[in-house]
PDB file of C-alpha atoms in Angstrom:
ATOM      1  CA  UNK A   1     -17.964 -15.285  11.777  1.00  0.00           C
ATOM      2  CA  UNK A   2     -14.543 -13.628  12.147  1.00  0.00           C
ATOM      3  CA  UNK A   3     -12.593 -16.529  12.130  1.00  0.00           C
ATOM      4  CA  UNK A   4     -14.625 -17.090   8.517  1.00  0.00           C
ATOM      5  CA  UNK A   5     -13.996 -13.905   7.350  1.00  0.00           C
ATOM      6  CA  UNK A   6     -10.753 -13.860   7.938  1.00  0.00           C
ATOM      7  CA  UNK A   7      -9.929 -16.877   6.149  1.00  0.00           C
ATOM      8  CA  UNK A   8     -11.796 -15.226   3.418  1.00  0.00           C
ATOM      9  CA  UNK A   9      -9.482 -12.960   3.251  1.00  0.00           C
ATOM     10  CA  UNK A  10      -6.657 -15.063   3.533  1.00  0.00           C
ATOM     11  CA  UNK A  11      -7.563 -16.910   0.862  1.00  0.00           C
ATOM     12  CA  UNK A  12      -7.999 -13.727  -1.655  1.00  0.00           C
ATOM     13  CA  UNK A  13      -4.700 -12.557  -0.501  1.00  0.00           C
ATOM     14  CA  UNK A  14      -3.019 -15.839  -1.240  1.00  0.00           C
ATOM     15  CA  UNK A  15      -4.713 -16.047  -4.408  1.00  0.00           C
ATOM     16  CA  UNK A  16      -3.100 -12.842  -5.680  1.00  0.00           C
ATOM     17  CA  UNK A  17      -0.016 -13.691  -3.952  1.00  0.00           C
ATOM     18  CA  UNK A  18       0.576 -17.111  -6.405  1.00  0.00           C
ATOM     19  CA  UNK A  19      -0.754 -15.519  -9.461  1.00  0.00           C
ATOM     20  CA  UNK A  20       1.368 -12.244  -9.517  1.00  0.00           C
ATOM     21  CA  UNK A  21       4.246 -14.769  -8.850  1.00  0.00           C
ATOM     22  CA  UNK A  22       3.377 -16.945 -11.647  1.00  0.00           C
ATOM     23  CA  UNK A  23       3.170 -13.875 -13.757  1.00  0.00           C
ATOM     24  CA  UNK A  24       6.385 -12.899 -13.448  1.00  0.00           C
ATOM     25  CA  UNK A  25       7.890 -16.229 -13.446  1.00  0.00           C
ATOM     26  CA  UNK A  26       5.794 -17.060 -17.116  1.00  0.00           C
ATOM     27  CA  UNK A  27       5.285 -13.474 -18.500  1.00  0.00           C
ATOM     28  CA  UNK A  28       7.697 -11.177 -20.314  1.00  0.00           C
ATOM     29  CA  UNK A  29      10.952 -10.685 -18.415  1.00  0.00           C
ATOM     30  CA  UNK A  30      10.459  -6.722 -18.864  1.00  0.00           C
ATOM     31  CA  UNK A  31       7.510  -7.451 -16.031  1.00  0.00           C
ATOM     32  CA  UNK A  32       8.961  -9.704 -13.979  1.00  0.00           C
ATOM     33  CA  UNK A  33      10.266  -7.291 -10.790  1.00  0.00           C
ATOM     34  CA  UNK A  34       7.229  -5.486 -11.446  1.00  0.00           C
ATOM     35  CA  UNK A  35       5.063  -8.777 -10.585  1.00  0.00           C
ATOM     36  CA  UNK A  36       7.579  -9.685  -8.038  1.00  0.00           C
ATOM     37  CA  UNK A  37       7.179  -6.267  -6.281  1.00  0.00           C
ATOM     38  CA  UNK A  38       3.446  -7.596  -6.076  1.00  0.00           C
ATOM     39  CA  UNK A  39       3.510 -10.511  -4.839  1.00  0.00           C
ATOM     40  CA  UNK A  40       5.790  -9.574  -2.715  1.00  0.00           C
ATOM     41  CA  UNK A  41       3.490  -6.401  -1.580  1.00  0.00           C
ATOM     42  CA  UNK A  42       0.067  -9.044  -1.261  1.00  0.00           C
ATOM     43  CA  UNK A  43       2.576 -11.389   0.521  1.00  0.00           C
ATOM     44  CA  UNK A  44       3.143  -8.997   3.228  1.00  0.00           C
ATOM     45  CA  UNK A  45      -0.483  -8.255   3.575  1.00  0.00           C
ATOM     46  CA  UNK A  46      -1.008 -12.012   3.745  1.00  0.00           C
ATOM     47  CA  UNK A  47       1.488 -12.906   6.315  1.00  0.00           C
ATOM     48  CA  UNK A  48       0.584  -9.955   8.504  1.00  0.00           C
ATOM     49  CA  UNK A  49      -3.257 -10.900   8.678  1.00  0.00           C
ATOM     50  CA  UNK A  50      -2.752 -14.513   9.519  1.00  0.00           C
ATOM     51  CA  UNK A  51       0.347 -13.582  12.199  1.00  0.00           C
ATOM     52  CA  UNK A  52      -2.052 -11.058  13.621  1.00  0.00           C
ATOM     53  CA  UNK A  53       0.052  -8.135  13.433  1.00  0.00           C
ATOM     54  CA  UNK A  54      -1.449  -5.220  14.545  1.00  0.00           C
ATOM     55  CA  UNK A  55      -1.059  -2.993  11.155  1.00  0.00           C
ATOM     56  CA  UNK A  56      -1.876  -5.724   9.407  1.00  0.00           C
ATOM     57  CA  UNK A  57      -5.458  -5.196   9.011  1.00  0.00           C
ATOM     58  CA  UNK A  58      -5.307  -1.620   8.323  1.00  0.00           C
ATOM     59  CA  UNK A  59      -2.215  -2.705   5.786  1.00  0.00           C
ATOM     60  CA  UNK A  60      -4.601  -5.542   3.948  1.00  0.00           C
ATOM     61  CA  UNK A  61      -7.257  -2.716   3.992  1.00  0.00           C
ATOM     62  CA  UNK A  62      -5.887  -0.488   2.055  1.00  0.00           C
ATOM     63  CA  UNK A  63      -4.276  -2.896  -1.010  1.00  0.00           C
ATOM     64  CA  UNK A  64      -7.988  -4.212  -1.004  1.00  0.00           C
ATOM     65  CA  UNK A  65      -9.327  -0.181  -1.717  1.00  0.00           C
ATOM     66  CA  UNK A  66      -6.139  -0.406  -4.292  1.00  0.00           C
ATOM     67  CA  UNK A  67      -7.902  -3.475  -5.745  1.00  0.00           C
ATOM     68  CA  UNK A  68     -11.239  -2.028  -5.531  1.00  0.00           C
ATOM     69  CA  UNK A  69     -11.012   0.979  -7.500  1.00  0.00           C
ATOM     70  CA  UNK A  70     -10.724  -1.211 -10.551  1.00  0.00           C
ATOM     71  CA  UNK A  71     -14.517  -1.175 -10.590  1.00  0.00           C
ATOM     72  CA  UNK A  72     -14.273   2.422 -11.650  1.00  0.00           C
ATOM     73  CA  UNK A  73     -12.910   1.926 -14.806  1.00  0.00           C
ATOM     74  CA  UNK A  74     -15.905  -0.106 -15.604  1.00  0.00           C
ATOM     75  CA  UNK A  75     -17.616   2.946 -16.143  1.00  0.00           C
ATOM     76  CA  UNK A  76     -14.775   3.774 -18.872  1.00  0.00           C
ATOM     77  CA  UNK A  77     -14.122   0.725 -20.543  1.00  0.00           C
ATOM     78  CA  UNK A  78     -17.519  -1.377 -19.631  1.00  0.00           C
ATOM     79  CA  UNK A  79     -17.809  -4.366 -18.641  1.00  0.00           C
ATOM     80  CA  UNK A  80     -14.545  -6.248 -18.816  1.00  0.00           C
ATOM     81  CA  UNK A  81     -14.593  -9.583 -16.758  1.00  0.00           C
ATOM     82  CA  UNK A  82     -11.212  -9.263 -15.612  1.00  0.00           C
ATOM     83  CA  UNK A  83     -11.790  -5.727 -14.294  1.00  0.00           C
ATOM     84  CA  UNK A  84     -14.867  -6.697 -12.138  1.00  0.00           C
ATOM     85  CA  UNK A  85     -13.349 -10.162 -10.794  1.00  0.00           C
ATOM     86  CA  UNK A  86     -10.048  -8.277  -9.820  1.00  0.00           C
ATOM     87  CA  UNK A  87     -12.016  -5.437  -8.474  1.00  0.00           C
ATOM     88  CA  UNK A  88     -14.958  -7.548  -6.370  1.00  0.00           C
ATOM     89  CA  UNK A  89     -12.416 -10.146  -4.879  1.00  0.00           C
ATOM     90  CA  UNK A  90     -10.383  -6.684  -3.098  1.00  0.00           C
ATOM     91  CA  UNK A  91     -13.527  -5.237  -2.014  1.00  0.00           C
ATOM     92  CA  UNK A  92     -14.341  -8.485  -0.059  1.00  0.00           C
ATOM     93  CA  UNK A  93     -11.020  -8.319   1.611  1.00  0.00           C
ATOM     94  CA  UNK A  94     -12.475  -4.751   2.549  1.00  0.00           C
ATOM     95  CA  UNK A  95     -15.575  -6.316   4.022  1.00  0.00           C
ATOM     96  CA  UNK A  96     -14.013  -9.281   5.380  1.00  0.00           C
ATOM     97  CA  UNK A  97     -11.759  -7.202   7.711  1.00  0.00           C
ATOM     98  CA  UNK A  98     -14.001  -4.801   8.594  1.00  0.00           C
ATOM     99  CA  UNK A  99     -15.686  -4.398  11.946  1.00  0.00           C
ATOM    100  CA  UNK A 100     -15.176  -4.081  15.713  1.00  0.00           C
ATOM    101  CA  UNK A 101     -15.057  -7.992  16.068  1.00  0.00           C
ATOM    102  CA  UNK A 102     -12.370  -8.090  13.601  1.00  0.00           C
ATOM    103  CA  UNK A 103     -10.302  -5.038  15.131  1.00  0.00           C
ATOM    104  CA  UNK A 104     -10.275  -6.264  18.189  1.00  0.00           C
ATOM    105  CA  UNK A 105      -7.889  -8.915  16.667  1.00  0.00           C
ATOM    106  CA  UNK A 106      -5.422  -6.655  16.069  1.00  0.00           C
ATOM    107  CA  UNK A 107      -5.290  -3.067  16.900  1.00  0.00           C
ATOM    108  CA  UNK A 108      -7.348  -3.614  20.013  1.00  0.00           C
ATOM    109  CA  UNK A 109      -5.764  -6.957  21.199  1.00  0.00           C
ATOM    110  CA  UNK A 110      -4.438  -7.302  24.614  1.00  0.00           C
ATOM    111  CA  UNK A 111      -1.079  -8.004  22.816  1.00  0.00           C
ATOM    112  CA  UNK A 112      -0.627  -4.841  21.225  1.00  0.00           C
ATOM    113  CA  UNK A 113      -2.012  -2.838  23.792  1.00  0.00           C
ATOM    114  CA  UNK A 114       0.740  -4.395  25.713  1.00  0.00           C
ATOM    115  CA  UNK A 115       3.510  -3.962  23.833  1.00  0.00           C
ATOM    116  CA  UNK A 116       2.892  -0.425  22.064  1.00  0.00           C
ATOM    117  CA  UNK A 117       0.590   0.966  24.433  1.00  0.00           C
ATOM    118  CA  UNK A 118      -1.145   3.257  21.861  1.00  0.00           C
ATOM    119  CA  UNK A 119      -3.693   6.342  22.916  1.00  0.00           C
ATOM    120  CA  UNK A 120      -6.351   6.593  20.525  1.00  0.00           C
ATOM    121  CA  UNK A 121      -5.024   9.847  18.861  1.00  0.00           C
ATOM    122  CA  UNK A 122      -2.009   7.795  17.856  1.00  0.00           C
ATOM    123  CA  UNK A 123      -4.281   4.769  16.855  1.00  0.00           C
ATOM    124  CA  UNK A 124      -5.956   6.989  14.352  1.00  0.00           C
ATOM    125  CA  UNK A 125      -3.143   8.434  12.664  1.00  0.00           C
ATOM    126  CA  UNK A 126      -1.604   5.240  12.767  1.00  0.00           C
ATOM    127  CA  UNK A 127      -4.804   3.803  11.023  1.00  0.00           C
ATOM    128  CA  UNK A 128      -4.788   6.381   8.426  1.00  0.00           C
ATOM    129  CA  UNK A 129      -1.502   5.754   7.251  1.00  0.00           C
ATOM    130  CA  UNK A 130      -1.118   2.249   6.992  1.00  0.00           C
ATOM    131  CA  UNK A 131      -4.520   2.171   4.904  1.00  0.00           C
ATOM    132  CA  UNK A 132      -3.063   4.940   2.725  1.00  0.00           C
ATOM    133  CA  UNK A 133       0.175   3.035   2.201  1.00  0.00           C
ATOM    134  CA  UNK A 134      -1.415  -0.066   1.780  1.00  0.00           C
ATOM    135  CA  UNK A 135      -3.254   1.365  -0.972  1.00  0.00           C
ATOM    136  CA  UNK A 136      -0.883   3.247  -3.087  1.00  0.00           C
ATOM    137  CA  UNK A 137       2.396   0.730  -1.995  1.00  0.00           C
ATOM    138  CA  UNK A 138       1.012  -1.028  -5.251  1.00  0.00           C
ATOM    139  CA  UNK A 139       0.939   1.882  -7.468  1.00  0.00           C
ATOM    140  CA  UNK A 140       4.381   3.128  -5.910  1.00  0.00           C
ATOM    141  CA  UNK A 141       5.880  -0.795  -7.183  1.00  0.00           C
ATOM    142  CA  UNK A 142       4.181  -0.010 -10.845  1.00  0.00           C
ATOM    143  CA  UNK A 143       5.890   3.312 -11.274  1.00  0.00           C
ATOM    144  CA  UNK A 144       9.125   1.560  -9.249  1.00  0.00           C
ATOM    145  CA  UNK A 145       9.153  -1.137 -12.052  1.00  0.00           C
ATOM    146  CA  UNK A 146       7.615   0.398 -15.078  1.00  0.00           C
ATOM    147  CA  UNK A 147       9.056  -1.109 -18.170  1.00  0.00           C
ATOM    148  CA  UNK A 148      11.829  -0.038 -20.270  1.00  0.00           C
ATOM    149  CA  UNK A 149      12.490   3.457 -18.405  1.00  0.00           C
ATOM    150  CA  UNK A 150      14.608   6.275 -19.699  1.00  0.00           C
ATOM    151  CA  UNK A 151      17.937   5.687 -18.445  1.00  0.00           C
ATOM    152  CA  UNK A 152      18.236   9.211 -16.837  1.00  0.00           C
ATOM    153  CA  UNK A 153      14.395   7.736 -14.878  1.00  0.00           C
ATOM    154  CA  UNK A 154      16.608   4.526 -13.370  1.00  0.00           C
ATOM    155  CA  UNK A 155      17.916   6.643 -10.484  1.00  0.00           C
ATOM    156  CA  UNK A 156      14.962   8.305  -9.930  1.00  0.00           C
ATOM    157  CA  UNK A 157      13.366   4.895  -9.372  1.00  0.00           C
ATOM    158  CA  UNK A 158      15.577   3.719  -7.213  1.00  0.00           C
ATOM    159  CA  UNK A 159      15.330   6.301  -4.964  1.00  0.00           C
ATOM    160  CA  UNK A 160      11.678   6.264  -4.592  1.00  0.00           C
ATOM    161  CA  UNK A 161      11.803   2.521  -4.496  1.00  0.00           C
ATOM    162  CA  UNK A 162      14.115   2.368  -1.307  1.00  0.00           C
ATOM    163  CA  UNK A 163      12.574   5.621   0.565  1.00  0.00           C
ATOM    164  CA  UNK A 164       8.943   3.199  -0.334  1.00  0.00           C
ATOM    165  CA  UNK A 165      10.496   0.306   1.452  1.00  0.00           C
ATOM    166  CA  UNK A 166      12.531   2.057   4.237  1.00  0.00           C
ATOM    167  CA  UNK A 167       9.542   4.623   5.238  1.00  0.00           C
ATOM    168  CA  UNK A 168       7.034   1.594   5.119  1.00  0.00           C
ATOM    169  CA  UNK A 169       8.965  -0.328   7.525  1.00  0.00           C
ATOM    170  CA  UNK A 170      10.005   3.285   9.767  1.00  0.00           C
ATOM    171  CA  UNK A 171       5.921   3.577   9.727  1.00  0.00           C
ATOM    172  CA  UNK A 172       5.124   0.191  11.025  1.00  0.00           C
ATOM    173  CA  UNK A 173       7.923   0.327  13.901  1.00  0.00           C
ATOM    174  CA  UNK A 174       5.977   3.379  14.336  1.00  0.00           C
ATOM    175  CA  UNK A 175       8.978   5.930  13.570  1.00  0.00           C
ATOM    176  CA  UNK A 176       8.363   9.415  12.757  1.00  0.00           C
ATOM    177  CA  UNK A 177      10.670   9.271   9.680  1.00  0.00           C
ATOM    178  CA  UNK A 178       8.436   6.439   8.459  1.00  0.00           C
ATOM    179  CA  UNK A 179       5.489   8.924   6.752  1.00  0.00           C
ATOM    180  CA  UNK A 180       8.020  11.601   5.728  1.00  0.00           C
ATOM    181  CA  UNK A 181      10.045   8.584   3.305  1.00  0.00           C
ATOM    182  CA  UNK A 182       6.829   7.646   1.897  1.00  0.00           C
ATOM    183  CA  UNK A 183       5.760  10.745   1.407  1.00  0.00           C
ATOM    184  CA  UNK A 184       9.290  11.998  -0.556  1.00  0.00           C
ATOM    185  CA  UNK A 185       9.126   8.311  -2.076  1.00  0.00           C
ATOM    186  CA  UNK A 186       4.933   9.971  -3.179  1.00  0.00           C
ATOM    187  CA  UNK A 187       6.425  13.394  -4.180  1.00  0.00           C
ATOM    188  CA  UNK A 188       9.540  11.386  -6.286  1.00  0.00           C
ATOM    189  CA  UNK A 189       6.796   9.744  -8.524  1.00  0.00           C
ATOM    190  CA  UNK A 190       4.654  12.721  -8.867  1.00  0.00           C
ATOM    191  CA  UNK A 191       7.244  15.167 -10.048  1.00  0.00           C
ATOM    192  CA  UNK A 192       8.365  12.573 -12.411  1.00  0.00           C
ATOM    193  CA  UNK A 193       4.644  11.737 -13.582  1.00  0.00           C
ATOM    194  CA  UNK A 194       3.633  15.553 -14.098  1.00  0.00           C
ATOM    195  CA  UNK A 195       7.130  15.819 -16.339  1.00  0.00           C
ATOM    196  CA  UNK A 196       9.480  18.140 -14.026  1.00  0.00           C
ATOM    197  CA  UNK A 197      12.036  15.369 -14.459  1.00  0.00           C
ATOM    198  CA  UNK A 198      11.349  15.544 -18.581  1.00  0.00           C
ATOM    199  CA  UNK A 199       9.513  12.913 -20.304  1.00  0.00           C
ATOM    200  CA  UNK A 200       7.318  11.049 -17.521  1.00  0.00           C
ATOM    201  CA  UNK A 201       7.245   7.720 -16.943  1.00  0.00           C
ATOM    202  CA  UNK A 202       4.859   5.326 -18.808  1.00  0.00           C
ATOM    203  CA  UNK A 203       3.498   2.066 -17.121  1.00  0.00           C
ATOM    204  CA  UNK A 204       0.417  -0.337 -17.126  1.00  0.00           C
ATOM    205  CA  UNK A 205      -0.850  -2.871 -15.066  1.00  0.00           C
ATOM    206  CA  UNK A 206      -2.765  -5.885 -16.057  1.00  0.00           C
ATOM    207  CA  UNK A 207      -1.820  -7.647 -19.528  1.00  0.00           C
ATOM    208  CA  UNK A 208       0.110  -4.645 -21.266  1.00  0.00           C
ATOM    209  CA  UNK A 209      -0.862  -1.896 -23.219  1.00  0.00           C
ATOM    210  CA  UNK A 210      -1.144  -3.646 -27.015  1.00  0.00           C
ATOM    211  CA  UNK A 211      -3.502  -5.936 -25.135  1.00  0.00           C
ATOM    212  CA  UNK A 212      -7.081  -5.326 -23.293  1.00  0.00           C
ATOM    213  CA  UNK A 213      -7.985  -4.427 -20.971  1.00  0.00           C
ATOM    214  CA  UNK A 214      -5.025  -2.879 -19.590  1.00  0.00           C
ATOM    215  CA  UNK A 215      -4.120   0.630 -17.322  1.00  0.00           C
ATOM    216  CA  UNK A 216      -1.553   1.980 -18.990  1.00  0.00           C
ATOM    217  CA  UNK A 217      -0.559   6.102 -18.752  1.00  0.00           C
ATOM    218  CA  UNK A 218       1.579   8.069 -16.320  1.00  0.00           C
ATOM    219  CA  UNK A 219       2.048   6.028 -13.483  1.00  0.00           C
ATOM    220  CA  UNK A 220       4.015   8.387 -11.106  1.00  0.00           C
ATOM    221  CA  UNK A 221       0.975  10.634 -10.767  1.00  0.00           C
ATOM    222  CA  UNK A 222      -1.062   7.925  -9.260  1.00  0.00           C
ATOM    223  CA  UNK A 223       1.939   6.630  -7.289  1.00  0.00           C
ATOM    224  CA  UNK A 224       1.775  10.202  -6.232  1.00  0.00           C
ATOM    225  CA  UNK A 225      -1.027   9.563  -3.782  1.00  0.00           C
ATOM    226  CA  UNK A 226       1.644   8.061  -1.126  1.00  0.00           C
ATOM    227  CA  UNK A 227       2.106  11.366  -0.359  1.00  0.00           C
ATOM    228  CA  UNK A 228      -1.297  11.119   1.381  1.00  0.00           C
ATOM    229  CA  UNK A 229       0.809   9.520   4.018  1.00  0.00           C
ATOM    230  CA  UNK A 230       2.524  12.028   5.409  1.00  0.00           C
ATOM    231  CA  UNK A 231      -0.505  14.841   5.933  1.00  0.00           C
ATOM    232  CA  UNK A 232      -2.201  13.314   8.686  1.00  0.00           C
ATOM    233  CA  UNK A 233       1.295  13.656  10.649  1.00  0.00           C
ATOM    234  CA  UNK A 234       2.137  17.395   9.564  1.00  0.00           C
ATOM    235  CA  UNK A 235       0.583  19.026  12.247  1.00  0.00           C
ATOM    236  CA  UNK A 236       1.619  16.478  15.323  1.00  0.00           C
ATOM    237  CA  UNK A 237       4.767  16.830  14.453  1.00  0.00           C
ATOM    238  CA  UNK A 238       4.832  20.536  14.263  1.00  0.00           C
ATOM    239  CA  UNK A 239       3.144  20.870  17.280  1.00  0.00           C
ATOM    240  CA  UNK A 240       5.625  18.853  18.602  1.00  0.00           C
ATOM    241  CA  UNK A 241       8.749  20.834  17.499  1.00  0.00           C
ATOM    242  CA  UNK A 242       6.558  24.001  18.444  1.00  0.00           C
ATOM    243  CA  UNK A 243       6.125  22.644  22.374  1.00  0.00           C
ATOM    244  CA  UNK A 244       8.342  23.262  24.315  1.00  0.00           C
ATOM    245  CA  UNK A 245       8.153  21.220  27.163  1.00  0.00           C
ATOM    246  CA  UNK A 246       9.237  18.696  24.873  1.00  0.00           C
ATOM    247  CA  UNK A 247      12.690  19.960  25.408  1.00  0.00           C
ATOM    248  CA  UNK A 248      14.069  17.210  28.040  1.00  0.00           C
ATOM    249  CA  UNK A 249      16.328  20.159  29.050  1.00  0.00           C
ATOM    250  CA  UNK A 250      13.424  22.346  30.008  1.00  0.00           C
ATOM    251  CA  UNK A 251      10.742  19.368  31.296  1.00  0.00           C
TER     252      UNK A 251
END
C-alpha cells in the first residue's frame, strides 16, 4: 500500500498547503507572510514527496512531528476540535511515510544512490537533520513573521529568516555550511526568545491570541530547537578538521 499511503500523504500536505494560503489571502494582513511562509514551508514538503526527492520524506517527516505535537496541548487546554484534527492529520503523514517500503522510494532508490552515493553514516546524519528542520522550519517562519515586532526585532528577523532559508537549502545540497546556518538561524531566535536582545518576541499560531484556541507566547524559544540541527554534525566535522590526512597537501 505505498503508493496509497503516499497519496495519503499527499493529500494532507496539499490540504494544509491551500488552507494556510487562503489564510493569508482572507485573514488579517498582519498574518499574511506568516501564512505565506507556511504554505510555502507544506508546499515544499508536498512537491518533494510527490517528485521523489530523496530528503523529501525525512523533510515531510518532520513538519508532520511539528503538526503532531499539537496533541500535547490537549492535555492543557482539553479537548479543542481544532487542536486534535490539526494534530491527527500530521501524525498520519508520520505513519504514511514511514517504513522500509516507503524509504526505499527515496533515500534508498537506485536514483539517489546514483547520484549522491551516500554511506550509511552520512545517511543518518543526513536523516536526522532534515527531520529536525522539517520540524522546527515552521516554528522558525512563526518567530520569522510574528506580528507587529519591535522595530529594533526587524533585523534580527531578517537575519534568522535568510540564514533559515540559505542553511536549509546548503543542507539539502548536502553542504557542510547548511546545519551551521540553521543552527545560528536556531540560536538567533533563542537569544531573542529568552530576552538577551530585550523584550522577546511575542507570536501565536492558529486564530490569534484574543481568540481560542490559539499558541501564543515567546516564539523564538521554540524556534530555538533548529539548533538541534547542527549537533549531530559537531563532532564529524571536528574530527574532520582534527584528521589530518584530510590535508590534500599531506594525503
Amino acid at each position: 500500500m505505498i503508493g496509497t499511503r503516499r497519496a495519503l500523504a499527499l493529500l494532507i500536505l496539499a490540504f494544509y498547503v491551500i488552507q494556510f494560503a487562503m489564510t493569508a489571502w482572507l485573514g488579517p494582513d498582519e498574518l499574511m507572510a506568516l501564512y505565506l511562509g507556511l504554505a510555502a514551508c507544506y508546499g515544499l514538503a508536498f512537491f518533494g514527496v510527490a517528485a521523489e526527492w530523496f530528503w523529501a520524506r525525512w523533510f515531510a517527516i518532520g513538519v508532520g512531528n511539528f503538526g503532531s505535537l499539537m496533541l500535547l496541548l490537549l492535555f492543557k487546554v482539553g479537548f479543542e476540535p481544532i487542536f486534535v484534527f490539526f494534530g491527527v492529520t500530521h501524525l498520519l503523514v508520520v505513519l504514511c511515510l514511514m517504513g522500509e517500503g516507503m524509504a526505499a522510494k527515496y533515500e534508498y532508490s537506485e536514483k539517489t544512490a546514483e547520484r549522491w552515493n551516500f554511506q550509511e553514516d552520512s545517511m543518518v546524519l543526513m536523516r536526522r537533520a532534515v527531520k529536525s528542520a522539517g520540524s522546527t522550519l515552521p516554528l522558525l517562519i512563526l518567530y520569522v513573521f510574528a506580528p507587529q515586532p519591535e522595530p529594533e526585532q526587524l533585523a534580527l528577523h531578517a537575519i534568522a529568516g535568510i540564514a533559515g532559508v540559505t542553511g536549509l537549502f546548503g543542507l539539502l545540497r548536502g553542504r557542510s555550511w547548511g546545519p551551521l546556518a540553521l543552527g545560528a538561524a536556531g540560536a538567533i531566535a533563542l537569544l531573542d526568545g529568552l530576552g538577551v536582545f530585550g523584550a522577546p518576541t511575542i507570536g501565536f499560531f492558529m486564530l490569534g491570541p484574543d481568540v481560542l484556541p490559539a499558541i501564543y507566547g515567546k516564539v523564538g524559544v521554540f524556534a530555538g530547537g533548529m539548533t538541534l540541527v547542527m549537533l549531530p554534525f559537531i563532532a564529524p566535522m571536528g574530527r574532520w578538521l582534527l584528521n589530518p590526512t584530510n590535508d590534500p597537501q599531506r594525503a
